[in-house]
Amino acid sequence: MLIKTERPTLVETAEEVEHLDIPAESSPTPAHPIRVRSRPVPAGVRIARHTHAWAQVACTTRGVLRIAAEGSTWMVPPSRAIWVPPNVTHEVVIVEDAFLRTLYIDESVVPEGLDACRVVEVSPLLREVAVALNDTTISRERERLLGTLALDEITRSRPLPLSIPMPTDKRLLALCEAVLEDPASADSLEHWATLVGASTRTIARLFRRELGVSFSQWRQQAVLARAIPLLSQGKPLAQVALLLGYQSQSAFSAMFRRAFGESPRAFFLRDGEPHDVAGH
């Protein structure tokens, strides 16, 4: 159950703009179809909108990323990754200090069916394969075998509901941006529709037509995406629940479990290094 209280905005702001400059040795080619780039990136860096001819898988061993692409915003917590297909314009914001590892994948080896952005689980196997591919001294045959295994793991990875789809209609966009500034708000759709000068019926129809979901479904996605960086920072679960408008920790945990199939604590328990998520 959502409750209405006064709360601070949860919108993050980037402080430093970085323009993408991928070193030649990190650029994939048909001869070397998968390249890996690893580096620490401080919080607040925004990698400006850009496009490249290859696909990429971006993940962090620590920290949270926010990626805008294909009309959606994606939150990427530790031990997860985002798949970005070739020739998709995207922007990356480092929400927390992160160690960013990116696989660049030549278009010639991109698996069928991976034609849209998605956030996926990073299995222990995929994580270790990425580390192995980062070794520039490996043989061509080992590189080929590891690359095939990496692509198979990516294809098998479970997609996660960590996107916030954004509309193109100006009225609906204004409404969605207002909700994102205050995701804890329990205001009705009628209230938000009035603010943007449209009827409730019109806004409900636009949600279905442009985003394929109802207002309540979209708002839950926004709440989940906002919860990820807060939980990753180790904030107490009860505090996160309150910040996001939930009457109790158990109500928030139940919603989280329905979406992800596990508790917030289990979600952040990876590789034997649990994030300090107080609660269940």
PDB file of N, CA and C in Angstrom, residues 11 24 96 131 230 249:
ATOM      1  N   VAL A  11      15.904  11.881  -7.703  1.00  0.00           N
ATOM      2  CA  VAL A  11      16.561  12.028  -8.995  1.00  0.00           C
ATOM      3  C   VAL A  11      18.037  12.322  -8.792  1.00  0.00           C
ATOM      4  N   ALA A  24      41.550   1.660 -29.459  1.00  0.00           N
ATOM      5  CA  ALA A  24      41.531   0.751 -30.606  1.00  0.00           C
ATOM      6  C   ALA A  24      41.586  -0.708 -30.172  1.00  0.00           C
ATOM      7  N   GLU A  96      26.751   5.487  -8.712  1.00  0.00           N
ATOM      8  CA  GLU A  96      27.673   5.299  -7.592  1.00  0.00           C
ATOM      9  C   GLU A  96      29.054   4.988  -8.146  1.00  0.00           C
ATOM     10  N   VAL A 131      36.377 -11.913 -17.429  1.00  0.00           N
ATOM     11  CA  VAL A 131      37.720 -11.672 -16.883  1.00  0.00           C
ATOM     12  C   VAL A 131      38.768 -12.344 -17.756  1.00  0.00           C
ATOM     13  N   LEU A 230      19.201   2.792  -3.927  1.00  0.00           N
ATOM     14  CA  LEU A 230      19.067   2.996  -2.488  1.00  0.00           C
ATOM     15  C   LEU A 230      19.465   1.739  -1.722  1.00  0.00           C
ATOM     16  N   GLN A 249       7.685  -2.086   5.754  1.00  0.00           N
ATOM     17  CA  GLN A 249       8.776  -2.816   5.115  1.00  0.00           C
ATOM     18  C   GLN A 249       8.269  -4.098   4.470  1.00  0.00           C
TER      19      GLN A 249
END
